[in-house]
Every structure is written in structure tokens, then in C-alpha cells.
Amino acid sequence: MQAPDTTTTPFGDVADFHQAFADLYPRLVAYARRYGATFPEDIAQEAFVILMQREEPVDHPAAFLYGTVRTLSLTERRPMKNQNLSLEAVIEPGGAPEAEDLLLSREIRERMRTLSPTFREALWLFVVEGLSIREIGEILGIPEATVKTRIHRAKAQLREQLNNSGGAHALA
Amino acid sequence: MPWRETVCDESKADQDLRMELQELLGLDPAAPVRPAVEATAATVELADELRREALRRRHTPVLKTRRVWPMLLAAGLPVALALGGMATWGTLQKRKADALAADIRAKEAEVQRLAKVSAEAAAQAQQATQALVRVKSGTKGGQKARELVLPMEGSASRTPLDTQTVSNPNR
């Protein structure tokens, strides 16, 4: 028996889904790679399948995909007896620079690497991935206020770093 | 609908904060950090394949729920066996207790019966004794009436006048 082909997707119709997939898939692969995933493509594809498999609609599909990729990546790297997900304990994101190399210059990469992993994670999702505060909260499993706090502290650290190094272009 | 429109609305303050951070990082706020990617035939094919996989998996839980019952049964079997064993043990214990209670009741009844028999026997023995006493006392009085009893007077002297002295020829 052939399964009925539903034309609606979490992103709209099939054409919208194709466009969203083309746009989000490389981002999710890069995001999984930042967490040191061994098979980032598999994880990104699995996240899409999990999203499409859901019977209940998802409010923020992009945030759901990022959150799933994060969880799968951390789970892949973690021993089974220690499943407490935490970015700091898993990997130094600067250790997997392939994704950042494609987008950011070396100077910006170095600038972000000086931030603490917690702040860098929120800053990356907010600035580079373009996700909203609420979505970042859903992805990281923390309140919006905590996301805002982390982003503002990241901003303060960047400002301090620029002041110390005498950087002028951003503060102008 | 582009996927970006599915992103929840954010306030102007948040947008300004993002632009400010982009400036701090040395990025161009006007240009998107990630350029838009056009869908190619390969990505469309991969997307459709994943969509088909999701549909296939969506129908899989029906089979999974059917397979849950044997697992639940297998998990519940030890519990059922334990409960059955305890029920059997309890039934046996109750039967033993009932048998003991019936035994005790029978023994009590036997003791009561023996006590009653003993009391009856004692009463009969007492009656027989009384009857014998009555009979004995009745016989003695009759003999007394039939025989002549003469009172014997004792001798007044204890002197050896009533004796006779003889000689012993062997001496």
C-alpha cells in the first residue's frame, strides 16, 4: 500500500521545504561539525527526518532543527553513562573551525575564540545563524533572559577585548 | 513561504543588538552573514528522500505499538506468576488453618464428651457406694436381731489359780 504523500510540511508546501532544506542543511551540517560530530551530514539529515516525522506542528522549525542537531551531536560524543549535555564539557568549538572558516575571517574567528564557550554559543546562534532570542532559548534549553544575559556579556567581552587591543573600527 | 518567515518575530531592540554585535565582530550589518543558497537538483532529491523516510517512519509506530503487547506480556508474566504463587500459597495456608481449627473444635467436643461421661460415671459410682452402704448397714442390723449375744464378764482375779502345774519328764 502506498503511503499518502502529504503536501504540507513544517515550512509550507513542498517547494518551500526544498528551499528551506537547501538553505538550512549546510548550516546544520556546520553546526553539528562545531560540536565535533563524527558524521555531521547524518545528524543534519536525521534532524530533518525527525522534524518531518512529527505529527504535532512545530512553532519554530529552524530552532527545532538546530536543537535536534545539537542534542544528537552531543549524544554522539558522550559516553552513555554521562548524558548531561553541556557545551563546555564536550568540545572547544574553536577546535573545529571548518564551518567558521567558510564564513568568517581569521580576525573575527580569533575574536570569537577569546569568548567563553557559553557566550560564544549564544553569540554564534544570534549573529551568524540569525536566530531570535526565543529560538536560541529553545535550542539551548534555557530561558530567554539567560540568552540575553549571555549575549550582553559576550558583547561586553568583545568591547573589552577591542579596547585592550586598541581596535577602533567597531567602536567608531 | 520562505523558512525565515517561520522564525518568530523579534523586537527592534533585538535586531539593533544583532547589528551592533555584527559591527563589533567586524561583519557588515547590511550583508547577510550566510548568503542564500539556491536549491539544486541534488539537494531537492535529498530533501525528497528524507521526506519519504519521515513518512515511512510516521507509519512505523503502528507496528511498534503492536509489538509492545508481547513485551508488556513478557514483562508482566513474572509479576503474574508471583501473584499466582502467592495466591496459591495463601489458599493452602487458609486450608491448613481451616483444618487446624476443625481439629481443635473436634478435640474440644471430645474433651467435653469425656468430661460428661466421667461425671456420669462418678455419679453412678457414688450411687453404687451409697447403695452398698445402705445394704451393709441393713444386713448388720438383721444379724444383730437374730443372734443372742451374751456379755462376758471378765475374771475378777488374775491369780494363777486357773492354771495347773505339770512336770516335764524330759528334764
mmCIF file of N, CA and C in Angstrom, chain A residues 5-6 11 14 16-24 27 45-46 49 52-55 60-62 103-104 108 111-112 123 126-133 135 151 155 159 162 169-170, chain B residues 1-4 6-11 14-15 17-18 20-27 33-40 42-44 46-48 50-51 53-55 57-59 61:
data_model
loop_
_atom_site.group_PDB
_atom_site.id
_atom_site.type_symbol
_atom_site.label_atom_id
_atom_site.label_comp_id
_atom_site.label_asym_id
_atom_site.label_seq_id
_atom_site.Cartn_x
_atom_site.Cartn_y
_atom_site.Cartn_z
ATOM 1 N N ASP A 5 1.010 10.875 0.402
ATOM 2 C CA ASP A 5 2.052 11.900 0.357
ATOM 3 C C ASP A 5 1.457 13.229 0.795
ATOM 4 N N THR A 6 1.788 13.670 1.969
ATOM 5 C CA THR A 6 1.257 14.942 2.458
ATOM 6 C C THR A 6 2.007 16.072 1.780
ATOM 7 N N PHE A 11 7.513 23.788 6.788
ATOM 8 C CA PHE A 11 7.941 25.045 6.172
ATOM 9 C C PHE A 11 6.943 25.543 5.134
ATOM 10 N N VAL A 14 5.770 21.872 -0.625
ATOM 11 C CA VAL A 14 6.982 21.107 -0.931
ATOM 12 C C VAL A 14 8.088 22.009 -1.483
ATOM 13 N N ASP A 16 8.600 25.132 -0.745
ATOM 14 C CA ASP A 16 9.183 25.850 0.405
ATOM 15 C C ASP A 16 10.114 24.941 1.199
ATOM 16 N N PHE A 17 9.701 23.708 1.301
ATOM 17 C CA PHE A 17 10.554 22.761 2.027
ATOM 18 C C PHE A 17 11.879 22.561 1.304
ATOM 19 N N HIS A 18 11.817 22.473 -0.024
ATOM 20 C CA HIS A 18 13.061 22.307 -0.785
ATOM 21 C C HIS A 18 13.993 23.497 -0.571
ATOM 22 N N GLN A 19 13.405 24.683 -0.583
ATOM 23 C CA GLN A 19 14.240 25.875 -0.400
ATOM 24 C C GLN A 19 14.807 25.940 1.016
ATOM 25 N N ALA A 20 13.950 25.614 1.980
ATOM 26 C CA ALA A 20 14.419 25.622 3.376
ATOM 27 C C ALA A 20 15.506 24.579 3.580
ATOM 28 N N PHE A 21 15.334 23.441 2.966
ATOM 29 C CA PHE A 21 16.340 22.391 3.120
ATOM 30 C C PHE A 21 17.668 22.835 2.503
ATOM 31 N N ALA A 22 17.580 23.414 1.309
ATOM 32 C CA ALA A 22 18.811 23.877 0.654
ATOM 33 C C ALA A 22 19.521 24.930 1.491
ATOM 34 N N ASP A 23 18.734 25.745 2.176
ATOM 35 C CA ASP A 23 19.328 26.827 2.953
ATOM 36 C C ASP A 23 19.829 26.349 4.321
ATOM 37 N N LEU A 24 19.054 25.491 4.947
ATOM 38 C CA LEU A 24 19.366 25.101 6.323
ATOM 39 C C LEU A 24 20.325 23.913 6.420
ATOM 40 N N ARG A 27 23.908 24.747 6.950
ATOM 41 C CA ARG A 27 24.084 25.363 8.271
ATOM 42 C C ARG A 27 24.077 24.294 9.370
ATOM 43 N N GLN A 45 20.680 15.297 8.510
ATOM 44 C CA GLN A 45 19.592 14.607 7.816
ATOM 45 C C GLN A 45 18.622 13.975 8.814
ATOM 46 N N GLU A 46 19.171 13.414 9.877
ATOM 47 C CA GLU A 46 18.310 12.806 10.893
ATOM 48 C C GLU A 46 17.418 13.863 11.536
ATOM 49 N N VAL A 49 14.540 14.482 9.260
ATOM 50 C CA VAL A 49 13.587 13.365 9.292
ATOM 51 C C VAL A 49 12.749 13.425 10.568
ATOM 52 N N MET A 52 10.168 16.181 10.161
ATOM 53 C CA MET A 52 9.083 15.829 9.236
ATOM 54 C C MET A 52 8.234 14.688 9.783
ATOM 55 N N GLN A 53 8.815 13.899 10.642
ATOM 56 C CA GLN A 53 8.107 12.730 11.183
ATOM 57 C C GLN A 53 7.063 13.131 12.209
ATOM 58 N N ARG A 54 7.252 14.283 12.806
ATOM 59 C CA ARG A 54 6.375 14.692 13.904
ATOM 60 C C ARG A 54 4.945 14.883 13.433
ATOM 61 N N GLU A 55 4.019 14.397 14.244
ATOM 62 C CA GLU A 55 2.596 14.587 13.941
ATOM 63 C C GLU A 55 2.166 16.000 14.360
ATOM 64 N N HIS A 60 8.609 26.679 15.776
ATOM 65 C CA HIS A 60 9.813 27.235 15.141
ATOM 66 C C HIS A 60 10.644 26.086 14.573
ATOM 67 N N PRO A 61 10.384 25.734 13.315
ATOM 68 C CA PRO A 61 11.077 24.560 12.741
ATOM 69 C C PRO A 61 12.595 24.711 12.729
ATOM 70 N N ALA A 62 13.072 25.917 12.425
ATOM 71 C CA ALA A 62 14.522 26.099 12.375
ATOM 72 C C ALA A 62 15.146 25.862 13.744
ATOM 73 N N LEU A 103 32.838 31.212 6.666
ATOM 74 C CA LEU A 103 32.004 32.398 6.830
ATOM 75 C C LEU A 103 32.771 33.599 7.341
ATOM 76 N N LEU A 104 33.642 33.373 8.285
ATOM 77 C CA LEU A 104 34.260 34.480 8.995
ATOM 78 C C LEU A 104 35.740 34.576 8.657
ATOM 79 N N ILE A 108 38.051 37.726 12.826
ATOM 80 C CA ILE A 108 36.771 37.575 13.544
ATOM 81 C C ILE A 108 36.740 36.245 14.277
ATOM 82 N N ARG A 111 38.636 36.552 17.332
ATOM 83 C CA ARG A 111 37.918 37.386 18.283
ATOM 84 C C ARG A 111 36.848 36.571 19.011
ATOM 85 N N MET A 112 36.177 35.743 18.273
ATOM 86 C CA MET A 112 35.141 34.923 18.898
ATOM 87 C C MET A 112 35.752 33.843 19.786
ATOM 88 N N LEU A 123 26.201 33.778 21.098
ATOM 89 C CA LEU A 123 26.547 34.826 20.121
ATOM 90 C C LEU A 123 26.521 34.270 18.702
ATOM 91 N N PHE A 126 22.978 33.804 17.534
ATOM 92 C CA PHE A 126 22.264 35.075 17.382
ATOM 93 C C PHE A 126 22.768 35.866 16.177
ATOM 94 N N VAL A 127 24.061 35.930 16.020
ATOM 95 C CA VAL A 127 24.625 36.794 14.978
ATOM 96 C C VAL A 127 24.823 36.038 13.669
ATOM 97 N N VAL A 128 25.474 34.921 13.733
ATOM 98 C CA VAL A 128 25.837 34.225 12.491
ATOM 99 C C VAL A 128 24.644 33.440 11.927
ATOM 100 N N GLU A 129 23.957 32.713 12.816
ATOM 101 C CA GLU A 129 22.817 31.927 12.328
ATOM 102 C C GLU A 129 21.560 32.776 12.187
ATOM 103 N N GLY A 130 21.544 33.945 12.823
ATOM 104 C CA GLY A 130 20.409 34.843 12.664
ATOM 105 C C GLY A 130 19.145 34.390 13.373
ATOM 106 N N LEU A 131 19.306 33.610 14.416
ATOM 107 C CA LEU A 131 18.135 33.129 15.156
ATOM 108 C C LEU A 131 17.732 34.144 16.227
ATOM 109 N N SER A 132 16.466 34.095 16.593
ATOM 110 C CA SER A 132 15.968 35.041 17.597
ATOM 111 C C SER A 132 16.314 34.554 19.004
ATOM 112 N N ILE A 133 16.122 35.464 19.971
ATOM 113 C CA ILE A 133 16.425 35.124 21.370
ATOM 114 C C ILE A 133 15.583 33.936 21.818
ATOM 115 N N GLU A 135 14.231 31.564 20.009
ATOM 116 C CA GLU A 135 14.680 30.326 19.365
ATOM 117 C C GLU A 135 15.960 29.806 20.016
ATOM 118 N N ILE A 151 24.337 36.984 25.749
ATOM 119 C CA ILE A 151 24.694 37.791 24.583
ATOM 120 C C ILE A 151 25.272 39.135 25.023
ATOM 121 N N LYS A 155 28.916 40.606 24.382
ATOM 122 C CA LYS A 155 29.163 41.936 23.817
ATOM 123 C C LYS A 155 30.137 42.717 24.691
ATOM 124 N N ARG A 159 33.748 44.150 23.578
ATOM 125 C CA ARG A 159 34.122 45.565 23.738
ATOM 126 C C ARG A 159 35.432 45.688 24.522
ATOM 127 N N LEU A 162 38.287 44.680 22.394
ATOM 128 C CA LEU A 162 38.634 45.693 21.406
ATOM 129 C C LEU A 162 39.335 46.876 22.053
ATOM 130 N N HIS A 169 37.652 49.986 14.663
ATOM 131 C CA HIS A 169 36.663 50.044 13.594
ATOM 132 C C HIS A 169 35.248 49.781 14.095
ATOM 133 N N ALA A 170 35.135 48.940 15.097
ATOM 134 C CA ALA A 170 33.795 48.594 15.528
ATOM 135 C C ALA A 170 33.244 49.587 16.514
ATOM 136 N N MET B 1 6.101 29.925 1.272
ATOM 137 C CA MET B 1 6.537 30.696 2.442
ATOM 138 C C MET B 1 8.013 30.402 2.725
ATOM 139 N N PRO B 2 8.868 31.391 2.638
ATOM 140 C CA PRO B 2 10.283 31.147 2.963
ATOM 141 C C PRO B 2 10.428 30.739 4.425
ATOM 142 N N TRP B 3 11.445 29.894 4.677
ATOM 143 C CA TRP B 3 11.585 29.363 6.036
ATOM 144 C C TRP B 3 11.892 30.454 7.038
ATOM 145 N N ARG B 4 12.486 31.544 6.582
ATOM 146 C CA ARG B 4 12.832 32.629 7.503
ATOM 147 C C ARG B 4 11.594 33.241 8.130
ATOM 148 N N THR B 6 9.176 31.639 9.148
ATOM 149 C CA THR B 6 8.730 30.807 10.268
ATOM 150 C C THR B 6 9.440 31.182 11.560
ATOM 151 N N VAL B 7 10.515 31.934 11.452
ATOM 152 C CA VAL B 7 11.219 32.389 12.648
ATOM 153 C C VAL B 7 10.337 33.390 13.382
ATOM 154 N N CYS B 8 10.276 33.241 14.657
ATOM 155 C CA CYS B 8 9.373 34.112 15.409
ATOM 156 C C CYS B 8 9.842 35.563 15.306
ATOM 157 N N ASP B 9 8.876 36.446 15.429
ATOM 158 C CA ASP B 9 9.182 37.867 15.325
ATOM 159 C C ASP B 9 10.074 38.285 16.493
ATOM 160 N N GLU B 10 10.975 39.159 16.209
ATOM 161 C CA GLU B 10 11.813 39.667 17.294
ATOM 162 C C GLU B 10 11.703 41.183 17.309
ATOM 163 N N SER B 11 11.987 41.724 18.468
ATOM 164 C CA SER B 11 11.781 43.159 18.660
ATOM 165 C C SER B 11 12.858 43.944 17.938
ATOM 166 N N ASP B 14 16.176 43.806 19.680
ATOM 167 C CA ASP B 14 16.991 42.621 19.392
ATOM 168 C C ASP B 14 17.676 42.756 18.029
ATOM 169 N N GLN B 15 16.952 43.299 17.077
ATOM 170 C CA GLN B 15 17.570 43.486 15.754
ATOM 171 C C GLN B 15 18.740 44.475 15.840
ATOM 172 N N LEU B 17 20.493 45.011 18.476
ATOM 173 C CA LEU B 17 21.575 44.326 19.200
ATOM 174 C C LEU B 17 22.355 43.422 18.245
ATOM 175 N N ARG B 18 21.663 42.775 17.354
ATOM 176 C CA ARG B 18 22.360 41.903 16.403
ATOM 177 C C ARG B 18 23.277 42.721 15.482
ATOM 178 N N GLU B 20 24.567 45.585 16.139
ATOM 179 C CA GLU B 20 25.682 46.103 16.954
ATOM 180 C C GLU B 20 26.765 45.037 17.137
ATOM 181 N N LEU B 21 26.332 43.826 17.362
ATOM 182 C CA LEU B 21 27.288 42.726 17.537
ATOM 183 C C LEU B 21 28.006 42.412 16.225
ATOM 184 N N GLN B 22 27.291 42.501 15.143
ATOM 185 C CA GLN B 22 27.938 42.285 13.846
ATOM 186 C C GLN B 22 29.029 43.329 13.619
ATOM 187 N N GLU B 23 28.731 44.555 14.018
ATOM 188 C CA GLU B 23 29.757 45.605 13.898
ATOM 189 C C GLU B 23 30.951 45.305 14.791
ATOM 190 N N LEU B 24 30.662 44.874 16.004
ATOM 191 C CA LEU B 24 31.749 44.552 16.926
ATOM 192 C C LEU B 24 32.625 43.425 16.382
ATOM 193 N N LEU B 25 32.002 42.508 15.706
ATOM 194 C CA LEU B 25 32.767 41.388 15.157
ATOM 195 C C LEU B 25 33.427 41.744 13.827
ATOM 196 N N GLY B 26 33.104 42.914 13.327
ATOM 197 C CA GLY B 26 33.703 43.309 12.066
ATOM 198 C C GLY B 26 32.946 42.801 10.857
ATOM 199 N N LEU B 27 31.713 42.384 11.052
ATOM 200 C CA LEU B 27 30.895 41.923 9.942
ATOM 201 C C LEU B 27 30.089 43.100 9.381
ATOM 202 N N VAL B 33 25.151 37.332 6.906
ATOM 203 C CA VAL B 33 26.338 36.532 7.220
ATOM 204 C C VAL B 33 26.379 35.281 6.361
ATOM 205 N N ARG B 34 25.228 34.684 6.226
ATOM 206 C CA ARG B 34 25.126 33.477 5.394
ATOM 207 C C ARG B 34 24.371 33.821 4.125
ATOM 208 N N PRO B 35 24.999 33.720 2.979
ATOM 209 C CA PRO B 35 24.288 34.011 1.740
ATOM 210 C C PRO B 35 23.230 32.949 1.460
ATOM 211 N N ALA B 36 22.185 33.360 0.779
ATOM 212 C CA ALA B 36 21.106 32.415 0.442
ATOM 213 C C ALA B 36 21.641 31.351 -0.521
ATOM 214 N N VAL B 37 21.181 30.145 -0.304
ATOM 215 C CA VAL B 37 21.629 29.022 -1.127
ATOM 216 C C VAL B 37 20.481 28.604 -2.034
ATOM 217 N N GLU B 38 20.777 28.470 -3.303
ATOM 218 C CA GLU B 38 19.754 28.022 -4.244
ATOM 219 C C GLU B 38 19.617 26.502 -4.169
ATOM 220 N N ALA B 39 18.400 26.052 -4.294
ATOM 221 C CA ALA B 39 18.167 24.611 -4.271
ATOM 222 C C ALA B 39 18.615 23.986 -5.583
ATOM 223 N N THR B 40 19.462 22.997 -5.475
ATOM 224 C CA THR B 40 19.914 22.279 -6.663
ATOM 225 C C THR B 40 19.169 20.951 -6.774
ATOM 226 N N ALA B 42 20.408 18.056 -6.648
ATOM 227 C CA ALA B 42 20.892 17.105 -5.636
ATOM 228 C C ALA B 42 20.232 17.356 -4.283
ATOM 229 N N THR B 43 20.135 18.645 -3.896
ATOM 230 C CA THR B 43 19.510 18.938 -2.599
ATOM 231 C C THR B 43 18.022 18.619 -2.617
ATOM 232 N N VAL B 44 17.374 18.882 -3.744
ATOM 233 C CA VAL B 44 15.943 18.556 -3.852
ATOM 234 C C VAL B 44 15.736 17.049 -3.739
ATOM 235 N N LEU B 46 17.720 14.916 -2.232
ATOM 236 C CA LEU B 46 17.980 14.512 -0.848
ATOM 237 C C LEU B 46 16.818 14.896 0.062
ATOM 238 N N ALA B 47 16.272 16.093 -0.163
ATOM 239 C CA ALA B 47 15.136 16.540 0.657
ATOM 240 C C ALA B 47 13.945 15.613 0.474
ATOM 241 N N ASP B 48 13.655 15.233 -0.781
ATOM 242 C CA ASP B 48 12.526 14.328 -1.023
ATOM 243 C C ASP B 48 12.767 12.956 -0.395
ATOM 244 N N LEU B 50 14.520 12.348 2.276
ATOM 245 C CA LEU B 50 14.317 12.467 3.724
ATOM 246 C C LEU B 50 12.835 12.578 4.055
ATOM 247 N N ARG B 51 12.095 13.273 3.183
ATOM 248 C CA ARG B 51 10.648 13.392 3.416
ATOM 249 C C ARG B 51 9.984 12.023 3.330
ATOM 250 N N GLU B 53 11.430 9.182 3.917
ATOM 251 C CA GLU B 53 11.850 8.436 5.110
ATOM 252 C C GLU B 53 11.014 8.833 6.326
ATOM 253 N N ALA B 54 10.741 10.139 6.428
ATOM 254 C CA ALA B 54 9.916 10.607 7.553
ATOM 255 C C ALA B 54 8.519 10.033 7.464
ATOM 256 N N LEU B 55 7.963 10.005 6.248
ATOM 257 C CA LEU B 55 6.626 9.414 6.078
ATOM 258 C C LEU B 55 6.630 7.932 6.421
ATOM 259 N N ARG B 57 8.632 6.445 8.479
ATOM 260 C CA ARG B 57 8.748 6.293 9.937
ATOM 261 C C ARG B 57 7.452 6.666 10.632
ATOM 262 N N ARG B 58 6.711 7.609 10.053
ATOM 263 C CA ARG B 58 5.475 8.033 10.690
ATOM 264 C C ARG B 58 4.489 6.864 10.775
ATOM 265 N N HIS B 59 4.597 5.957 9.822
ATOM 266 C CA HIS B 59 3.694 4.812 9.830
ATOM 267 C C HIS B 59 4.284 3.631 10.612
ATOM 268 N N PRO B 61 5.250 3.588 13.845
ATOM 269 C CA PRO B 61 4.770 3.414 15.221
ATOM 270 C C PRO B 61 3.569 2.495 15.342
#
